[in-house]
mmCIF file of C-alpha atoms in Angstrom:
data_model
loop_
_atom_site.group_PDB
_atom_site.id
_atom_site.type_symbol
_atom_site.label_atom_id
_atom_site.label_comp_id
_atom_site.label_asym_id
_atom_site.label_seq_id
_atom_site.Cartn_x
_atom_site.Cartn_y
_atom_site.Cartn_z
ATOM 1 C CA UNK A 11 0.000 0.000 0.000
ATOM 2 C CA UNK A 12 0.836 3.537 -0.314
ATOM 3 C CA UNK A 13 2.041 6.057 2.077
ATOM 4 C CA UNK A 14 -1.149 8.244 3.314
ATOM 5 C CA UNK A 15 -1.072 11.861 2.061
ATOM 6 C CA UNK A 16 -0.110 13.257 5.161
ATOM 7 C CA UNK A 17 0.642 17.134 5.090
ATOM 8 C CA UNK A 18 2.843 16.875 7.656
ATOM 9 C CA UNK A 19 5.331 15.464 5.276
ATOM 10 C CA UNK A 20 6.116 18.348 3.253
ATOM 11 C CA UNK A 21 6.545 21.956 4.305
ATOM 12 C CA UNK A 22 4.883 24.550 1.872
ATOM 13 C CA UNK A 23 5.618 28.330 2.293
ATOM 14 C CA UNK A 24 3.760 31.266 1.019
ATOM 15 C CA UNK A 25 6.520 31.717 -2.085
ATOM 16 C CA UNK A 26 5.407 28.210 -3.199
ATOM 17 C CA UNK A 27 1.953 28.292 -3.377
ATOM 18 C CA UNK A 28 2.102 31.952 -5.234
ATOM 19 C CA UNK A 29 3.792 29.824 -8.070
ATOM 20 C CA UNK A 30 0.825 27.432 -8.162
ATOM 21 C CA UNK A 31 -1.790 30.592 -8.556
ATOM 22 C CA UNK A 32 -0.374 33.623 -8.648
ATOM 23 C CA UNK A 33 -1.899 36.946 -6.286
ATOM 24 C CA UNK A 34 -3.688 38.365 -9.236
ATOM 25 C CA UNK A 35 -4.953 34.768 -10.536
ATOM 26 C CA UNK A 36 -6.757 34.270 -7.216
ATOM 27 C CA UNK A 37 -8.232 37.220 -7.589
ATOM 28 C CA UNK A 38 -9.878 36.651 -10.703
ATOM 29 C CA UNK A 39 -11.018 33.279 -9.846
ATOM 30 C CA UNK A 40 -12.637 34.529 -7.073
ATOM 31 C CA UNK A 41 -14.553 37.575 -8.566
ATOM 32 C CA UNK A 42 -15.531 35.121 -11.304
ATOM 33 C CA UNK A 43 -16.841 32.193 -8.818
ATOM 34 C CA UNK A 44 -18.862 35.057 -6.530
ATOM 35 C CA UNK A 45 -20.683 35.886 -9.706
ATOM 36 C CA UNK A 46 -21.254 32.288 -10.681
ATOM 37 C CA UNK A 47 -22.744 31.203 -7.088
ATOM 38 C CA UNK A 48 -24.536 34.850 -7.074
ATOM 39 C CA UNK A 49 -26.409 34.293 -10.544
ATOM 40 C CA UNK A 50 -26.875 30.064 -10.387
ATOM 41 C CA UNK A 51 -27.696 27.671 -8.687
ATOM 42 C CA UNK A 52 -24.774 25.283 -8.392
ATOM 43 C CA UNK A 53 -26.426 22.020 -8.350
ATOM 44 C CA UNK A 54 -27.735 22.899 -11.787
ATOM 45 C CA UNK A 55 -24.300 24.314 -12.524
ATOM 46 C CA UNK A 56 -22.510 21.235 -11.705
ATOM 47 C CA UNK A 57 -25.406 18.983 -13.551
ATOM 48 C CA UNK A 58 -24.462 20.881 -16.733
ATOM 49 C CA UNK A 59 -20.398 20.334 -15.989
ATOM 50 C CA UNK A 60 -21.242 16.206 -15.874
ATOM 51 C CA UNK A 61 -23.100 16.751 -19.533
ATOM 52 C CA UNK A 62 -20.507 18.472 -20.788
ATOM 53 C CA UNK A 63 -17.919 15.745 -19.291
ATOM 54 C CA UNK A 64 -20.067 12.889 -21.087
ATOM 55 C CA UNK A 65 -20.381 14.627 -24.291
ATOM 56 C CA UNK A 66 -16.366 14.686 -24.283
ATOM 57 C CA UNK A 67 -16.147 11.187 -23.139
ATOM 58 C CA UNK A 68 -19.370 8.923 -23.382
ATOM 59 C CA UNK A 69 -17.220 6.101 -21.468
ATOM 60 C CA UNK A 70 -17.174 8.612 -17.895
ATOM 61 C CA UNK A 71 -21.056 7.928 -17.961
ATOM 62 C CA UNK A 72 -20.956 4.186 -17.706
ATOM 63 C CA UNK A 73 -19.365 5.017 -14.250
ATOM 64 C CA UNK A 74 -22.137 6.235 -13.037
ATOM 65 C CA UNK A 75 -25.093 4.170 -11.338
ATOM 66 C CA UNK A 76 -27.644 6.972 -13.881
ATOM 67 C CA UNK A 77 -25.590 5.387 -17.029
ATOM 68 C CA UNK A 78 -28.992 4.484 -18.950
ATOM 69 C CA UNK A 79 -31.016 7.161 -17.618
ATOM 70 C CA UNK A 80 -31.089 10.357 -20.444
ATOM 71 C CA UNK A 81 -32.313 13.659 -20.943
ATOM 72 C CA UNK A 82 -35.022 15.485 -18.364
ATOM 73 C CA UNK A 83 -34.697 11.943 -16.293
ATOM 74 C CA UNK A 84 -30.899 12.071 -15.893
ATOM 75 C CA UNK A 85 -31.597 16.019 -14.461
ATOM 76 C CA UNK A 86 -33.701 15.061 -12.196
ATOM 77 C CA UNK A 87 -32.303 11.455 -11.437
ATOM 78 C CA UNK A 88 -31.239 11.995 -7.307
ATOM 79 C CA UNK A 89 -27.837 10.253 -7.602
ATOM 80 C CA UNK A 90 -26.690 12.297 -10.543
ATOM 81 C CA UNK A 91 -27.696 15.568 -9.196
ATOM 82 C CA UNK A 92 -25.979 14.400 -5.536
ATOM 83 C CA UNK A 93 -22.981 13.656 -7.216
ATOM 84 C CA UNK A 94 -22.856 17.423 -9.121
ATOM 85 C CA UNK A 95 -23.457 18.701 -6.262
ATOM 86 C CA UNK A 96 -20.812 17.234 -4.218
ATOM 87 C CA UNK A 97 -18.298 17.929 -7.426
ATOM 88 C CA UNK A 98 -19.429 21.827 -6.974
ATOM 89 C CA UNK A 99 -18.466 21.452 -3.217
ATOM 90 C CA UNK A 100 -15.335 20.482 -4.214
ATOM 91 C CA UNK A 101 -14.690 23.184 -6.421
ATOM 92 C CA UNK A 102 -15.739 25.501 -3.519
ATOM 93 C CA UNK A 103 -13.341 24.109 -1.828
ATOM 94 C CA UNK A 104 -10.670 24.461 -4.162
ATOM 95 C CA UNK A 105 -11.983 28.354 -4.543
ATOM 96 C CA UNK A 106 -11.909 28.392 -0.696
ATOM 97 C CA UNK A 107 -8.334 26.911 -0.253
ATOM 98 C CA UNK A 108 -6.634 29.350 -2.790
ATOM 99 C CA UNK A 109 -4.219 30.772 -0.272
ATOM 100 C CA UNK A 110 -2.679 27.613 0.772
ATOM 101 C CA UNK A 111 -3.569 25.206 -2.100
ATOM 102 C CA UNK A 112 -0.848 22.593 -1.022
ATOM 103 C CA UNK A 113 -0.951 22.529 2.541
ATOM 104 C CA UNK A 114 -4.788 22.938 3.155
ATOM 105 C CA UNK A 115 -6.517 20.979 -0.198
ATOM 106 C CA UNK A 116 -3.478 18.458 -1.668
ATOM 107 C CA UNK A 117 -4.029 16.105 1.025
ATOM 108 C CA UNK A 118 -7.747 16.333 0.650
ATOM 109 C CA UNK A 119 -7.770 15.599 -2.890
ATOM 110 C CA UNK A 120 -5.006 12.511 -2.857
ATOM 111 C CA UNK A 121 -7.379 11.040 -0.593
ATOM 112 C CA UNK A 122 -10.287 12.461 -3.169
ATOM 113 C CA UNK A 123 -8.730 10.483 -6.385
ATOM 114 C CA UNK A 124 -7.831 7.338 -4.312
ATOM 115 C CA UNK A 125 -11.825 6.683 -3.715
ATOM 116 C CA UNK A 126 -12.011 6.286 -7.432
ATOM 117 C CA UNK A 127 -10.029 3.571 -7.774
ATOM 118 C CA UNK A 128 -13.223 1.936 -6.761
ATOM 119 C CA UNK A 129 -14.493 2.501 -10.655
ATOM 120 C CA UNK A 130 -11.224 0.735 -11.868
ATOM 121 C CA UNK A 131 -13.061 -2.235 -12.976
ATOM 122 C CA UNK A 132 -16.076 -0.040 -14.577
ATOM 123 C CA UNK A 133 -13.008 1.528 -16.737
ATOM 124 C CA UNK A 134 -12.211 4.567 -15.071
ATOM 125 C CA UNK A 135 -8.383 5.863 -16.123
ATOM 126 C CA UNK A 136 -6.849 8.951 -13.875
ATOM 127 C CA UNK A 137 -6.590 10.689 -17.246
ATOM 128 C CA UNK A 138 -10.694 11.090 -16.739
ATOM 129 C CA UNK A 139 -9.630 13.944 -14.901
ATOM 130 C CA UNK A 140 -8.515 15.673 -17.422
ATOM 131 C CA UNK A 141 -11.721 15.587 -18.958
ATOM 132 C CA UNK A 142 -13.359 17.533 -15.215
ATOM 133 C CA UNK A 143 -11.047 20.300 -16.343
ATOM 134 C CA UNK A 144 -11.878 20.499 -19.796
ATOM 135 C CA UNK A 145 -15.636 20.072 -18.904
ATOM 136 C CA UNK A 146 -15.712 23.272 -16.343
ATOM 137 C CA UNK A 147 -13.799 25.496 -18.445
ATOM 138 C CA UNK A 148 -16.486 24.903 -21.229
ATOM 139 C CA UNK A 149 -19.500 25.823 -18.745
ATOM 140 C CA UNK A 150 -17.448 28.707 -17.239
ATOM 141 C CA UNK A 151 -16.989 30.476 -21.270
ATOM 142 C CA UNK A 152 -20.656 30.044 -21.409
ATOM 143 C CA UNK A 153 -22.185 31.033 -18.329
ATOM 144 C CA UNK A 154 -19.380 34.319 -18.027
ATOM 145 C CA UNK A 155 -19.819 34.828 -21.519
ATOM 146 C CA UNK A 156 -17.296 38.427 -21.532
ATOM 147 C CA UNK A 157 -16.465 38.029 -18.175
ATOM 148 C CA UNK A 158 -14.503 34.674 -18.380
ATOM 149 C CA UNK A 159 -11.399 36.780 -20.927
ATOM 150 C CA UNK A 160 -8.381 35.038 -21.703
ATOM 151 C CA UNK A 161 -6.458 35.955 -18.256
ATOM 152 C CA UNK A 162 -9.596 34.524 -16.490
ATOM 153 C CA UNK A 163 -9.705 31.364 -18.341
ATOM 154 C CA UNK A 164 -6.023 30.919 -17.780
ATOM 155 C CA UNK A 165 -6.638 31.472 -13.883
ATOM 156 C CA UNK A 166 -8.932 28.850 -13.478
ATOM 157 C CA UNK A 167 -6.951 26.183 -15.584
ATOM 158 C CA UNK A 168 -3.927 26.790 -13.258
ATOM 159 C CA UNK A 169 -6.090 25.729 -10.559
ATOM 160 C CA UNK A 170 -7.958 23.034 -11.907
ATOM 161 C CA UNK A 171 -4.759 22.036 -13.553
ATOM 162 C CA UNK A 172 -3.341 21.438 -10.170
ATOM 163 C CA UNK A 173 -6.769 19.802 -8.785
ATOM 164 C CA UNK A 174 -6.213 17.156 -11.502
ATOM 165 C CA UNK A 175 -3.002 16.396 -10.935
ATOM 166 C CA UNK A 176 -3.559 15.953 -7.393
ATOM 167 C CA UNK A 177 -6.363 13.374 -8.113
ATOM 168 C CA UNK A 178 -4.026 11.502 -10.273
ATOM 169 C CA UNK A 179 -1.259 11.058 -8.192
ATOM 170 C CA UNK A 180 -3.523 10.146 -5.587
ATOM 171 C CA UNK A 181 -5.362 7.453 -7.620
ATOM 172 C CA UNK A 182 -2.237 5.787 -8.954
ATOM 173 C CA UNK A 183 -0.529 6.323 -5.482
ATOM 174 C CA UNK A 184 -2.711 3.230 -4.771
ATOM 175 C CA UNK A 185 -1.284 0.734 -7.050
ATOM 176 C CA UNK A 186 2.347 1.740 -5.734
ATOM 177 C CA UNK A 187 4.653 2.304 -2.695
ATOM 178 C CA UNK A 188 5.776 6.036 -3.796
ATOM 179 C CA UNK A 189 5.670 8.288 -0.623
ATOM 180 C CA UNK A 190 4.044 11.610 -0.010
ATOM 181 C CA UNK A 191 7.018 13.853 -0.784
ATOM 182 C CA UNK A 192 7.302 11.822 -4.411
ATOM 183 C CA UNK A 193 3.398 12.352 -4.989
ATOM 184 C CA UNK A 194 4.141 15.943 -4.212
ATOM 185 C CA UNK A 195 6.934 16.251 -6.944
ATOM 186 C CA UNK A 196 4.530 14.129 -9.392
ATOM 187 C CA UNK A 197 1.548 16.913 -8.652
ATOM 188 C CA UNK A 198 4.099 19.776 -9.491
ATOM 189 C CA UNK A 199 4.976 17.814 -12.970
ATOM 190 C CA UNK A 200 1.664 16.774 -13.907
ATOM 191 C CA UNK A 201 0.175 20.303 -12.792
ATOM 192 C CA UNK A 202 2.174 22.072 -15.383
ATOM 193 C CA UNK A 203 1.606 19.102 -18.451
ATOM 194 C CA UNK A 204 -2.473 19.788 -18.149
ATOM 195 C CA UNK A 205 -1.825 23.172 -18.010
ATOM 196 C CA UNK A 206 -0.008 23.181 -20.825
ATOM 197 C CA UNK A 207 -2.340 20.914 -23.117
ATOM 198 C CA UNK A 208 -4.907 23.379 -21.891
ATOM 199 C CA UNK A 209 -3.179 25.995 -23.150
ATOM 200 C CA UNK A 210 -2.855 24.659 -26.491
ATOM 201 C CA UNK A 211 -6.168 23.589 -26.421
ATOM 202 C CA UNK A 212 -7.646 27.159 -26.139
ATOM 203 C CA UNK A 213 -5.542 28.506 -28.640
ATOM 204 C CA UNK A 214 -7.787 26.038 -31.216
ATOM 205 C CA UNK A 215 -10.663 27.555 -29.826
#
């Protein structure tokens, strides 16, 4: 088994976690997600995220206990809707944790992407994750419309870059004997490889 994600096992300053999202990026992620919780109602918010998340990869759906249920049924099926809400939550979180993104939320979200090791044998791969990322940054351009501009857009996928690559490391964490400190390193690599296929990504937008 793998080590727990304990944050006791790596010190984070203040100078680190500015490189994960800078001053100014918080900023924007935070005006932006007080004007998405002011004008929506997140369940419905995070409902839309999972369609958009199955429409870029039918095979996340057959994960789910809702897989035959479609259209007005699957939005008001209760274990869909539970699940986008908890998925908002976490995102709150993640909005919530900005200041200390390693310290306060890494552990959290290890221990998030281990759980779904459970769906290993429905065909979950940790590079689903990718497809979470991809997914909210499609319902953020529509819902902001203006408001989500190129240095917004960036802000968020620095973040959810890093939420991703936390869930991966802690999902494959299971299958080895790395420690905490190497899972750290891993979420610093991996942070900056979704980032950048993000970034490349928008520009074919």
């Amino acid at each position: 088994m793998g080590a727990s994600c304990s944050s006791s096992a790596v010190k984070v300053t203040e100078k680190q976690n500015q490189c994960l999202v800078s001053e100014q990026e918080r900023k924007l992620i935070r005006r932006s997600w007080r004007y998405l919780t002011n004008h929506y109602d997140l369940t419905e918010l995070g409902c839309e995220v999972f369609l958009a998340i199955f429409e870029l990869n039918p095979e996340v759906k057959k994960m789910f206990p809702c897989r035959d249920v479609e259209g007005e049924e699957l939005l008001k099926n209760p274990d869909f809707k539970g699940h986008a809400s908890r998925f908002m939550q976490a995102v709150g979180a993640a909005v919530d944790h900005l200041d200390n993104l390693q310290l306060e939320l890494e552990p959290l979200l290890c221990t998030l992407g281990k759980t779904h090791t459970n769906y290993k044998d429905l065909g979950f791969a940790p590079d689903f994750f990718d497809e979470f990322t991809a997914a909210i940054i499609q319902t953020w351009q529509r819902k902001l419309g203006k408001r989500f501009a190129a240095d917004v857009c960036a802000a968020w996928l620095n973040m959810l870059s890093f939420v991703a690559a936390c869930m991966k490391c802690g999902y494959r964490k299971t299958a080895t004997t790395i420690g905490y400190e190497n899972c750290h390193e891993n979420v610093q690599l991996n942070s900056k490889q979704v980032f950048n296929a993000g970034m490349v990504n928008l520009g074919r937008t």
